[in-house]
mmCIF file of C-alpha atoms in Angstrom:
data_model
loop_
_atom_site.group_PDB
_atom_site.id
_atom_site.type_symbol
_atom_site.label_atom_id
_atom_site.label_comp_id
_atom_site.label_asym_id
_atom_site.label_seq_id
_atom_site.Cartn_x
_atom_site.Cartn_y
_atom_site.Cartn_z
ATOM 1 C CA UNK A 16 -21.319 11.158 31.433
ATOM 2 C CA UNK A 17 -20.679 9.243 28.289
ATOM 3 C CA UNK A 18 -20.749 11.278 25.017
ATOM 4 C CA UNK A 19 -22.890 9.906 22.462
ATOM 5 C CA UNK A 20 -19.826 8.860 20.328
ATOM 6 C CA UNK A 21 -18.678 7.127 22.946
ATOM 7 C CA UNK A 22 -21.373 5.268 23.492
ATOM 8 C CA UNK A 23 -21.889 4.671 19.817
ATOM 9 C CA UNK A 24 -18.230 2.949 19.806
ATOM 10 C CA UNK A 25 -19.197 0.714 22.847
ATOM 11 C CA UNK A 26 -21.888 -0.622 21.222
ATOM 12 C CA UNK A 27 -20.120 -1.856 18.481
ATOM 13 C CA UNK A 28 -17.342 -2.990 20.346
ATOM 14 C CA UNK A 29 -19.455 -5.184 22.074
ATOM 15 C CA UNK A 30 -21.375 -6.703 18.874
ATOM 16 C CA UNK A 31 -18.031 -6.970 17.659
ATOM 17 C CA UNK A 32 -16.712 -9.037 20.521
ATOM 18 C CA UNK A 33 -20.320 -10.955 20.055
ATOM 19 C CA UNK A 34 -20.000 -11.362 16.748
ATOM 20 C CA UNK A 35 -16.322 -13.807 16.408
ATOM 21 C CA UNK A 36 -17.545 -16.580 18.249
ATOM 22 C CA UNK A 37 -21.169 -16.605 16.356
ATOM 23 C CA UNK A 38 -19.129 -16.979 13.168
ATOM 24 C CA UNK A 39 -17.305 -20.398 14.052
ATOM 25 C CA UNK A 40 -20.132 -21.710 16.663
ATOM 26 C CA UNK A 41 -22.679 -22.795 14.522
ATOM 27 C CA UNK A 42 -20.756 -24.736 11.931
ATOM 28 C CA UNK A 43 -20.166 -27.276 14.795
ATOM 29 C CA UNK A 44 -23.554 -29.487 14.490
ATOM 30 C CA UNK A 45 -22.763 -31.498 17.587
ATOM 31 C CA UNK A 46 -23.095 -27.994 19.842
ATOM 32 C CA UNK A 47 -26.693 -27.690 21.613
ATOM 33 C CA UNK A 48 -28.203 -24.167 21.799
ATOM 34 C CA UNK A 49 -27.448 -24.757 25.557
ATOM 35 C CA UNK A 50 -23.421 -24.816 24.599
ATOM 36 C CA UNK A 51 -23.858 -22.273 22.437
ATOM 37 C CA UNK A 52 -24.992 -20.063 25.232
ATOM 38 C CA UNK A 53 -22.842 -21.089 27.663
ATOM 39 C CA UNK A 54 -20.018 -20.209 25.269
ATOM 40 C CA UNK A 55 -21.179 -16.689 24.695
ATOM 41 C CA UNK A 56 -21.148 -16.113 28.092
ATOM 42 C CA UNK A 57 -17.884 -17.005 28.680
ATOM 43 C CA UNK A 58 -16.557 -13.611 26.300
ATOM 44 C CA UNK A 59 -19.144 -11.473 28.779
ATOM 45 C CA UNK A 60 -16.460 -10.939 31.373
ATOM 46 C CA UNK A 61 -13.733 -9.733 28.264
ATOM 47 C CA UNK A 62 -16.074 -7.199 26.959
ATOM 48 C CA UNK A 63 -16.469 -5.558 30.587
ATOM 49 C CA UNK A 64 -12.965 -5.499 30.876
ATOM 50 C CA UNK A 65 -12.307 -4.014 27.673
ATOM 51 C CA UNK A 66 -14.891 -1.734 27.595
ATOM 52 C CA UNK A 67 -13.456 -0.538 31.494
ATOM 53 C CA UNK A 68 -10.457 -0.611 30.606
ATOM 54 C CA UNK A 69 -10.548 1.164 26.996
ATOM 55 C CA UNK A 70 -13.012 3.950 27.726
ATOM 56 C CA UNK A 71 -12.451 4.564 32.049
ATOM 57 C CA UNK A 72 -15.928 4.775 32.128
ATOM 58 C CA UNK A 73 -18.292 3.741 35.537
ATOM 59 C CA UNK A 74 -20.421 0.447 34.289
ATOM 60 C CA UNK A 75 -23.897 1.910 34.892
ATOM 61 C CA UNK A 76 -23.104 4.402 32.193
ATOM 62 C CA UNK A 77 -21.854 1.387 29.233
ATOM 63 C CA UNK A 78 -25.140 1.226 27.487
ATOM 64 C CA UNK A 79 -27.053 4.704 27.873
ATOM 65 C CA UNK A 80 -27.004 8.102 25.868
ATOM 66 C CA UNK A 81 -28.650 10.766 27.680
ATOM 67 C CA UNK A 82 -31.148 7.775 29.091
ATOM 68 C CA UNK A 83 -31.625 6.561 26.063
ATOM 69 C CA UNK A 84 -31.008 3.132 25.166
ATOM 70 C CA UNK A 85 -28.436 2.694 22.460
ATOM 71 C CA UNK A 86 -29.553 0.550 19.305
ATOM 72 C CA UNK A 87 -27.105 -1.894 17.784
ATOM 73 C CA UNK A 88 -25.867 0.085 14.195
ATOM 74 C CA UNK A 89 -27.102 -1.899 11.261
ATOM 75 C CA UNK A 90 -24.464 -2.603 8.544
ATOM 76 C CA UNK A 91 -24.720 -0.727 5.108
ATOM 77 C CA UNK A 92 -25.156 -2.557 2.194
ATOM 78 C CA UNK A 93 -21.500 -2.069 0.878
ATOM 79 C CA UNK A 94 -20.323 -3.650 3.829
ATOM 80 C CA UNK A 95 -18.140 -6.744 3.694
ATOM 81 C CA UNK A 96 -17.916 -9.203 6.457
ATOM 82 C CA UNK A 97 -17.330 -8.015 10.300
ATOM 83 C CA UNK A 98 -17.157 -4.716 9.110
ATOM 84 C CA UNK A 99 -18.793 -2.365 12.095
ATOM 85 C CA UNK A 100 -19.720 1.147 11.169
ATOM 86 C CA UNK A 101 -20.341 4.034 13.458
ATOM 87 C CA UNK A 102 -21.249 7.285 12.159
ATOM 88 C CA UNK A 103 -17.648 9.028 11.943
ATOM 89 C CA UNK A 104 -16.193 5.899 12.084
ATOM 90 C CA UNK A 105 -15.542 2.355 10.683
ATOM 91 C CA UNK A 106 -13.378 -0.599 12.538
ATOM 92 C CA UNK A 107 -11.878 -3.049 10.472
ATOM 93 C CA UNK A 108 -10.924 -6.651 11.990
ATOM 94 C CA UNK A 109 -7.078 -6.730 11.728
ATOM 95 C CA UNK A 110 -5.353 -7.885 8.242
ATOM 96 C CA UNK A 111 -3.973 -11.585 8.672
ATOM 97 C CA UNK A 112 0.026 -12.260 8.973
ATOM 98 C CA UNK A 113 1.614 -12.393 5.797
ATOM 99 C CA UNK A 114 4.410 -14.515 5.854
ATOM 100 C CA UNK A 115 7.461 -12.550 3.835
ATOM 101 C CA UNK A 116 9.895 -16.150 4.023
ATOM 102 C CA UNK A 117 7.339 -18.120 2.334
ATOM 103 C CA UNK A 118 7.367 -15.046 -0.508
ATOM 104 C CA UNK A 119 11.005 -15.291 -0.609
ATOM 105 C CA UNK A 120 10.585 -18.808 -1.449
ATOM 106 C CA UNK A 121 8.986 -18.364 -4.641
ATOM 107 C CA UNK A 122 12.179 -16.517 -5.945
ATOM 108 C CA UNK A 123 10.453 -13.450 -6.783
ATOM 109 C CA UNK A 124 13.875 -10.933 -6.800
ATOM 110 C CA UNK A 125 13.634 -7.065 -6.179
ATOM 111 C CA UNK A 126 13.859 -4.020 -8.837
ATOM 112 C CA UNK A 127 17.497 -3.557 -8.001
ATOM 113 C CA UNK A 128 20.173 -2.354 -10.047
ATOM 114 C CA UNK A 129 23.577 -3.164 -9.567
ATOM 115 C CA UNK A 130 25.804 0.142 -10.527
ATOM 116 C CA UNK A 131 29.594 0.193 -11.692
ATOM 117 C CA UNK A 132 31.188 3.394 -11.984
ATOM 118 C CA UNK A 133 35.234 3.197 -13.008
ATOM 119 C CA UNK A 134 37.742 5.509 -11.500
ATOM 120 C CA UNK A 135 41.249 4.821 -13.319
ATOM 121 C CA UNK A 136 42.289 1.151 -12.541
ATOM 122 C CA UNK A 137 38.876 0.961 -9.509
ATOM 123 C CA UNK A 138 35.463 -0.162 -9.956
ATOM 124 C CA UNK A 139 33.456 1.456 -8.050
ATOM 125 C CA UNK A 140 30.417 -0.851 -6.952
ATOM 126 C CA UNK A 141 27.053 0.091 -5.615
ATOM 127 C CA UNK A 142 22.972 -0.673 -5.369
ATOM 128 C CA UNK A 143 20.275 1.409 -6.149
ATOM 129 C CA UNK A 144 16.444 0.555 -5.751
ATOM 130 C CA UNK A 145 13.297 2.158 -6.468
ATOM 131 C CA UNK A 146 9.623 0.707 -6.269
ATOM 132 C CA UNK A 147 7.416 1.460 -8.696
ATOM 133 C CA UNK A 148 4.960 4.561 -8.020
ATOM 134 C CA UNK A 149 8.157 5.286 -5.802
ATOM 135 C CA UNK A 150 9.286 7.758 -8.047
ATOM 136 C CA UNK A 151 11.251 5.115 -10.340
ATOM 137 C CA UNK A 152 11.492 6.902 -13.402
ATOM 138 C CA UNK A 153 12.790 10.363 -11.710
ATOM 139 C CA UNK A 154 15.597 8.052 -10.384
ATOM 140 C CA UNK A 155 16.215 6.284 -13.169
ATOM 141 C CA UNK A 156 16.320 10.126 -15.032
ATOM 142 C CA UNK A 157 19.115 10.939 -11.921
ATOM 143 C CA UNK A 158 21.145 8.013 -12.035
ATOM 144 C CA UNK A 159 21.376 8.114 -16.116
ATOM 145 C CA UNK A 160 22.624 11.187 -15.760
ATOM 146 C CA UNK A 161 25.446 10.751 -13.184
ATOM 147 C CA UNK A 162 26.842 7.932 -15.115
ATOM 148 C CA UNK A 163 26.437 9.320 -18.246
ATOM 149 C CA UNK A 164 26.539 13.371 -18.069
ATOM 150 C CA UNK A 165 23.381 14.051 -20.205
ATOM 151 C CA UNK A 166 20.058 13.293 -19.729
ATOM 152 C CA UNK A 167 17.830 10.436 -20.618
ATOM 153 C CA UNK A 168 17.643 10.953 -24.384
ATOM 154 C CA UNK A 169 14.948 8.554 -25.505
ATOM 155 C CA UNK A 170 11.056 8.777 -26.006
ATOM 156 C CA UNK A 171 10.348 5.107 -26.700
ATOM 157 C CA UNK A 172 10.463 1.705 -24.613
ATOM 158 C CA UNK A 173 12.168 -0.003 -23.213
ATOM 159 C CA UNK A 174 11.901 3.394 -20.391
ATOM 160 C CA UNK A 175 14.438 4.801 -17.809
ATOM 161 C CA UNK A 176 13.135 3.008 -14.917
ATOM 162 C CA UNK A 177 13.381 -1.005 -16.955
ATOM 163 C CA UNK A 178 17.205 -2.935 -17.308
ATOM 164 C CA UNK A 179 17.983 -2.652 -20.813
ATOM 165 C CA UNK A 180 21.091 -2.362 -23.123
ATOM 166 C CA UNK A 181 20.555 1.496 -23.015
ATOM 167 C CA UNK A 182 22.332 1.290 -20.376
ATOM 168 C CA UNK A 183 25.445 -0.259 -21.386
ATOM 169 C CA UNK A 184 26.286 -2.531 -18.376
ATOM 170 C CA UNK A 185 26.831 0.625 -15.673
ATOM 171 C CA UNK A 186 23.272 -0.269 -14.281
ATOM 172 C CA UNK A 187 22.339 -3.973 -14.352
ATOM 173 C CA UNK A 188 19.381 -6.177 -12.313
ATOM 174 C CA UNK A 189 21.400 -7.596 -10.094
ATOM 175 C CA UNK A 190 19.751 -11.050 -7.938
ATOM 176 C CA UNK A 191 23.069 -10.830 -5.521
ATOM 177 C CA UNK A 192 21.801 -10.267 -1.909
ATOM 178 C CA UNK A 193 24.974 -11.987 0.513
ATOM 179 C CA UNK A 194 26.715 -10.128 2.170
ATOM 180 C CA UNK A 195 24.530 -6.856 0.961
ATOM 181 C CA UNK A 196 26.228 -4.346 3.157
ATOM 182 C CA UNK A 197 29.685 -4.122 1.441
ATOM 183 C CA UNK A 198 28.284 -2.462 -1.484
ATOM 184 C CA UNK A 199 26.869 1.465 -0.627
ATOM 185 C CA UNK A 200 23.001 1.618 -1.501
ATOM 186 C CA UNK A 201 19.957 3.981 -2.061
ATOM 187 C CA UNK A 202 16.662 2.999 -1.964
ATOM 188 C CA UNK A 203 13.898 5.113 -2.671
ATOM 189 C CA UNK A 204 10.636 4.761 -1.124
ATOM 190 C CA UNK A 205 6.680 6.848 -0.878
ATOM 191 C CA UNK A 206 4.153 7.802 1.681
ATOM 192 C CA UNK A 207 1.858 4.168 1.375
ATOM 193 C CA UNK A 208 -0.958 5.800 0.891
ATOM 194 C CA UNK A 209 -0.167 8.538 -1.237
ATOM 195 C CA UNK A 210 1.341 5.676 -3.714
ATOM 196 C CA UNK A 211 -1.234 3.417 -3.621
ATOM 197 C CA UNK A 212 -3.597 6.287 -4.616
ATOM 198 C CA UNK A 213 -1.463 7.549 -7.035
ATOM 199 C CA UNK A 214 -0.943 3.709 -8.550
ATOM 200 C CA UNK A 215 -5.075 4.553 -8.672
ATOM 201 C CA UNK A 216 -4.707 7.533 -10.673
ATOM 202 C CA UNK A 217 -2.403 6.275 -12.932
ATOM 203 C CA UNK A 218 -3.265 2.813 -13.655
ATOM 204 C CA UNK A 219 -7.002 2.007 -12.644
ATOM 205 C CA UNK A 220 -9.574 4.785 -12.532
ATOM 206 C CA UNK A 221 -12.102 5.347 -14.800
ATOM 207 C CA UNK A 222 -10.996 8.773 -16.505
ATOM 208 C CA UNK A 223 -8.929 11.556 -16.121
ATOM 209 C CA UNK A 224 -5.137 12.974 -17.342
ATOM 210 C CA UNK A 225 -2.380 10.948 -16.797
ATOM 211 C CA UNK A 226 -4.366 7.277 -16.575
ATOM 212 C CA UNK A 227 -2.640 4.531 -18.777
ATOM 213 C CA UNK A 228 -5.512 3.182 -20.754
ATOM 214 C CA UNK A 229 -3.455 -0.079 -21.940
ATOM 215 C CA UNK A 230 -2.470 -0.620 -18.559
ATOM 216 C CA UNK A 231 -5.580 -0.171 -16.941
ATOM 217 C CA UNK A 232 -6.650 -2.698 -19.688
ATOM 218 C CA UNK A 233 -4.611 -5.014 -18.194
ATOM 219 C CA UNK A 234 -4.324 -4.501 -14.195
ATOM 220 C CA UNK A 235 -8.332 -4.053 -13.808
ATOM 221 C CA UNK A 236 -8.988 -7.465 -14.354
ATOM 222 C CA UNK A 237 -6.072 -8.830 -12.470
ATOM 223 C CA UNK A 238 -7.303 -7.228 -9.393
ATOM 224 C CA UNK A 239 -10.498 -8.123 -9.692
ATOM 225 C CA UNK A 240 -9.364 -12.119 -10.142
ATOM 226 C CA UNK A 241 -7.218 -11.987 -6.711
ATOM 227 C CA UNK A 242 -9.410 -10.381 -4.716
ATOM 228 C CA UNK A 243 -12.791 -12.629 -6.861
ATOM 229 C CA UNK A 244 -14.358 -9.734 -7.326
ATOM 230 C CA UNK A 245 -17.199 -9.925 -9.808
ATOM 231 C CA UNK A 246 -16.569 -7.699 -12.764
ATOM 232 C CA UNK A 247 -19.630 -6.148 -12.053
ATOM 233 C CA UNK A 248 -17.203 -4.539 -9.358
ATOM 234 C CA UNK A 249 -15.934 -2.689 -12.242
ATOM 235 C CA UNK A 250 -17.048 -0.107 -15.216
ATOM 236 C CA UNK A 251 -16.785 1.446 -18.104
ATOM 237 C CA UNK A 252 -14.253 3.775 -18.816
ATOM 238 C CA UNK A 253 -15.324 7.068 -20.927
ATOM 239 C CA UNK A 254 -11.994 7.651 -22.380
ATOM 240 C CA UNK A 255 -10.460 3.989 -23.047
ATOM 241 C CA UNK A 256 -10.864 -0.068 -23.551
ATOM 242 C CA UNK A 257 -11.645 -2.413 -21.072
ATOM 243 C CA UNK A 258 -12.526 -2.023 -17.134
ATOM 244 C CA UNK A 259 -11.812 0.848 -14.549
ATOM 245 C CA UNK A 260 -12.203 1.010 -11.022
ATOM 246 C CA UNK A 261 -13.232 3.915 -8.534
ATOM 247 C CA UNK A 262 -12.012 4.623 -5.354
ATOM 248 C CA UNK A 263 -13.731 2.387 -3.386
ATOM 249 C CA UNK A 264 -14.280 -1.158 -5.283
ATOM 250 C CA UNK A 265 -10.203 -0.271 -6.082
ATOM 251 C CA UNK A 266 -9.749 -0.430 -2.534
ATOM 252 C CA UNK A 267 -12.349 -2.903 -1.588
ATOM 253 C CA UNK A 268 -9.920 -5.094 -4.219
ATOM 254 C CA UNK A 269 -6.752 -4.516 -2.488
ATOM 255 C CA UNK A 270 -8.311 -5.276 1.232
ATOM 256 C CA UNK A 271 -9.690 -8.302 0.045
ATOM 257 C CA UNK A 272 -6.416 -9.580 -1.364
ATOM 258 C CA UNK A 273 -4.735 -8.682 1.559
ATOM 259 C CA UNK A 274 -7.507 -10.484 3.677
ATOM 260 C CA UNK A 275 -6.673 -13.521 1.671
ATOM 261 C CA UNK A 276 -2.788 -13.053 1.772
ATOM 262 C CA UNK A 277 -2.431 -13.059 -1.447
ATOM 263 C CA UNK A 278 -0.623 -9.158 -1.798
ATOM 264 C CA UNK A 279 2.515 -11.140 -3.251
ATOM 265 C CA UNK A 280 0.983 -11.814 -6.446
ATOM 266 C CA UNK A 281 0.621 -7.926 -6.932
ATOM 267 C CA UNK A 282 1.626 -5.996 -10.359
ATOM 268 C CA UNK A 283 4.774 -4.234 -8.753
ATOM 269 C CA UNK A 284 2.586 -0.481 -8.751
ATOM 270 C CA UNK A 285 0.499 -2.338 -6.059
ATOM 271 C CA UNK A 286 2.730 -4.358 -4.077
ATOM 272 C CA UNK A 287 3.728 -3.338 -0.853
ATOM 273 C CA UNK A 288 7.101 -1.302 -0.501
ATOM 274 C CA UNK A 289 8.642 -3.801 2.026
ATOM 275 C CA UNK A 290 8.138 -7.148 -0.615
ATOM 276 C CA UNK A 291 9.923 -4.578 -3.440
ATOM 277 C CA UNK A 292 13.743 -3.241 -2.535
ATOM 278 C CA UNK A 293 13.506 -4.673 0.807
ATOM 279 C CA UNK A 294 12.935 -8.325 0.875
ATOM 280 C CA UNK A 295 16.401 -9.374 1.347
ATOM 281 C CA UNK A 296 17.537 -6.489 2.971
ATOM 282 C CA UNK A 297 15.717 -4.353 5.551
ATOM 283 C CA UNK A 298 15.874 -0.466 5.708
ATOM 284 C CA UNK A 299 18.664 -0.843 8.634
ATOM 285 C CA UNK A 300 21.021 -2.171 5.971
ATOM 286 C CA UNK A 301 20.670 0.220 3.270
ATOM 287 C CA UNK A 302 23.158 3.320 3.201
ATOM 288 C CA UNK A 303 20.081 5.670 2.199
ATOM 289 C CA UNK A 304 16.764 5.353 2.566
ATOM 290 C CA UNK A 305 14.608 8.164 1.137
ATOM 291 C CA UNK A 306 11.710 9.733 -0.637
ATOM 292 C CA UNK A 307 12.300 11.598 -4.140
ATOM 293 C CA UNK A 308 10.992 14.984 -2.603
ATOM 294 C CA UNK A 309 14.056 14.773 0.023
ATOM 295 C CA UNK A 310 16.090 18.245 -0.186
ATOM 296 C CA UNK A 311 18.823 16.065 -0.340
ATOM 297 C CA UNK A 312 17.501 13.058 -2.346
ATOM 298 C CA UNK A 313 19.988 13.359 -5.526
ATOM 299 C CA UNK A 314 22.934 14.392 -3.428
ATOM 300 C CA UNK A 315 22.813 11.156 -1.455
ATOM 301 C CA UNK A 316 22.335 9.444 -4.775
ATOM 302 C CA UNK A 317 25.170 10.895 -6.136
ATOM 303 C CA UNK A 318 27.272 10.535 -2.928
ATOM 304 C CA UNK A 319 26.559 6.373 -3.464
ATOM 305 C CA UNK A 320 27.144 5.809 -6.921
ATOM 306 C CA UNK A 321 29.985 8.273 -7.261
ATOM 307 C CA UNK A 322 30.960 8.441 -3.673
ATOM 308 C CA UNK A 323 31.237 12.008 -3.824
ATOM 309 C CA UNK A 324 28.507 15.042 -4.349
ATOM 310 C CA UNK A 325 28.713 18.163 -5.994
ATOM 311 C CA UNK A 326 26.167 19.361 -3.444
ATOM 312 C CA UNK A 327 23.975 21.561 -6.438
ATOM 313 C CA UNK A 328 20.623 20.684 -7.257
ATOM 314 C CA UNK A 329 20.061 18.216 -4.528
ATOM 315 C CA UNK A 330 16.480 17.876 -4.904
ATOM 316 C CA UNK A 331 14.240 16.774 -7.732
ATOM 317 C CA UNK A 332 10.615 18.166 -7.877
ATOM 318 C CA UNK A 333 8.778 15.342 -9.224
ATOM 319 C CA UNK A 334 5.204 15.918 -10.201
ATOM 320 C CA UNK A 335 3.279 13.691 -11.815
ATOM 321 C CA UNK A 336 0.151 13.906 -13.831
ATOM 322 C CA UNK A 337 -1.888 11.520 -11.520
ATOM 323 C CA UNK A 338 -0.934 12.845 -7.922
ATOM 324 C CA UNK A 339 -2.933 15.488 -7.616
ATOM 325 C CA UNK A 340 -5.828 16.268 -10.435
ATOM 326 C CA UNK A 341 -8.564 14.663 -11.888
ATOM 327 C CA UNK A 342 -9.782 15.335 -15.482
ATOM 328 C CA UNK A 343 -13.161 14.919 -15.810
ATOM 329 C CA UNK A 344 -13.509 13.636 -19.443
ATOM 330 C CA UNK A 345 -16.162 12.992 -21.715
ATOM 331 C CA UNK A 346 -15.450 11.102 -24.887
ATOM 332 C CA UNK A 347 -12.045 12.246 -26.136
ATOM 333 C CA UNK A 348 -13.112 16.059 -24.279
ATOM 334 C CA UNK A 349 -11.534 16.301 -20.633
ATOM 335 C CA UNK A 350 -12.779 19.329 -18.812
ATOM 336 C CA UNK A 351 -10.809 21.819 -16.417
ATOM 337 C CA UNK A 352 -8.714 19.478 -13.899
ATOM 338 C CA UNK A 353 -10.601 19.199 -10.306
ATOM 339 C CA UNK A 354 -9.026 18.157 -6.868
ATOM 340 C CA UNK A 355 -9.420 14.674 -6.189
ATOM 341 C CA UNK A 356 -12.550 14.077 -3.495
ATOM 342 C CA UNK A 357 -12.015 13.001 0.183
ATOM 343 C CA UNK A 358 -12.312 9.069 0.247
ATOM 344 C CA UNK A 359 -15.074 8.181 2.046
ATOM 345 C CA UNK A 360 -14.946 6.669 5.621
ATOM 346 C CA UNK A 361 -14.882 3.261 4.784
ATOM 347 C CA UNK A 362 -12.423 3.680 1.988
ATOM 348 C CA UNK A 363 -9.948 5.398 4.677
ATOM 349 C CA UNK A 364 -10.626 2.636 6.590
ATOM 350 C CA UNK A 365 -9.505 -0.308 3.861
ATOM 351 C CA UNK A 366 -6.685 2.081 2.932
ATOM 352 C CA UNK A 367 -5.400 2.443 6.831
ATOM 353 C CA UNK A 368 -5.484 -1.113 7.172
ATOM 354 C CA UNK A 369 -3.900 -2.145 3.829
ATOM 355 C CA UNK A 370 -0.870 0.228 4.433
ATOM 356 C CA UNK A 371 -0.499 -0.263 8.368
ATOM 357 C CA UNK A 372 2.445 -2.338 7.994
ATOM 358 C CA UNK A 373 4.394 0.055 5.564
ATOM 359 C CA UNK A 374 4.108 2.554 7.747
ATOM 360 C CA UNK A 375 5.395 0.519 11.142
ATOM 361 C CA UNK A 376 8.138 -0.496 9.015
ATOM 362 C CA UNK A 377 8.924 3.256 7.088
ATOM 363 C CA UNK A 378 7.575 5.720 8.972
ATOM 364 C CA UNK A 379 10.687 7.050 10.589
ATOM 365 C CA UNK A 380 12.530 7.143 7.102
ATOM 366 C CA UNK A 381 9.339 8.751 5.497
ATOM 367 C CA UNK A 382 10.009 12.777 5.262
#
């Protein structure tokens, strides 16, 4: 017999199924209550199917729990629209296409730097990428010292990970995308949703070690505009200017803007992976694709830029102040660090469906 999970997921299934063509049928004035019905009917025969077909379950047992009838859930007041709860669990209507040519259109151009490394009378010629919240600045630490021998010796902007005259034309932003696979490449990538919640940590929460107050300044309200969020969304931080977010009206933000297909006008620590190094060039065509915990992350690096490795030292332990603590702070006083609390369902849920399509497109490069 049906569990009473199982029946609890049926039930919302079938408002869900319900529930689409309520939300289109009565903006039509010319439809009679008579069509109306008549139209409803006509998704009866899909939710049978579906509900056969998804659970294997004999039809006398769709609608009853131990003989009891099984209410329709009500939706909490967080909610946002056609989202169905059921106690462990929350389905989410799928995130519209987002249509990656039309970004390309605007002329946006990737965080790629082109890299020249000379070898007597050769240039040697190659591409490195890294997203922000990727582990950009680690990189940027590696690659300044393969070209140069020492490490990164400034404090002060502009940083390791931004083009600048520091530099001194081996590593330039390079907008050159034809013909891609002559030059050998690296591109670093992240787990989605461990760097969109560390993009929280750093750049949006309301307190805690490791959050950039003048950033948070800035990107709070930004996200709050594309998604048209009210600022009441939002609160005070304890330890800064301006607005923070917590966990869940931060993701709230990002699944609305992703509702509304508007995740191209993202500040880069938000966007998604694939509209970063890869726009013009998918995984397939890049010589290394990788994360900066890979045991072998700086050898490939090196093995690109230089095209050979010494093969010491090969990985680079990057830890970062925001991926795994939060300071409770009161004031200018921050208290012993704490582990970060399990996101609630619906928050998984919003994060799941915001990073879906990273994952189809990463997941077998991801370590």
């Amino acid at each position: 017999s049906l569990t009473k999970g199982q029946a609890e997921s049926i039930s919302v299934t079938v408002n869900l199924i319900l529930e689409i063509p309520l939300l289109y049928l009565p903006n039509v004035p010319s439809m009679s209550c008579k069509t109306t019905k008549s139209s409803l009917l006509y998704f009866l025969p899909i939710i049978f199917i579906l509900l056969v077909s998804t659970y294997q379950i004999p039809l006398q047992e769709l609608f009853t729990v131990n003989n009891d009838v099984v209410s329709p859930l009500p939706l909490p007041s967080n909610s946002t629209v056609l989202e169905l709860f059921v106690r462990d669990k929350v389905i989410l209507l799928p995130l519209p296409h987002f249509n990656v040519e039309k970004f390309k259109r605007t002329g946006v151009q990737p965080n790629a730097r082109a890299v020249k490394v000379s070898n007597g009378n050769q240039t040697r010629e190659s591409r490195v990428c890294g997203c922000a919240k990727c582990g950009s600045s680690a990189l940027g630490s590696e690659l300044y010292r393969i070209l140069f021998g020492n490490p990164w010796p400034y404090s002060n902007w502009p940083f390791v990970n931004m083009d600048s005259k520091r530099w001194k034309g081996l590593a330039t932003r390079t907008t050159k995308w034809k013909n891609f696979q002559r030059w050998p490449s690296f591109a670093l990538i992240r787990d989605p949703k461990e760097r969109l919640m560390s993009a929280f940590r750093s750049k949006v929460r309301c307190q805690g070690q490791g959050t950039d107050s003048s950033d948070r300044k800035k990107l709070v309200p930004q996200l709050l505009k594309l998604a048209r969020l009210s600022k009441k969304s939002a609160s005070k931080p304890l330890d800064g200017p301006g607005l923070c977010l917590n966990e869940t009206s931060y993701l709230q933000a990002l699944y609305m803007i992703h509702k509304k297909k508007l995740q191209g006008k993202l500040d880069p620590h938000f966007l998604p992976q694939h509209l970063n190094c890869f726009l013009n060039a998918p995984p397939s065509n890049w010589t290394v694709v990788t994360t900066i915990g890979s045991a072998k992350a700086i050898c490939d690096l090196e093995l690109v830029v230089l095209g050979k490795s010494k093969g010491k030292n090969c990985s680079s332990v990057k830890k970062h102040a925001t991926d795994s603590t939060v300071v409770k702070c009161a004031g200018n006083n921050c208290a012993t660090p704490v582990t970060p609390q399990k996101l609630s369902t619906i928050d998984e849920a919003r994060l799941d469906a915001i990073t879906r399509e990273e994952y189809l497109i990463f997941g077998s490069y991801l370590d």
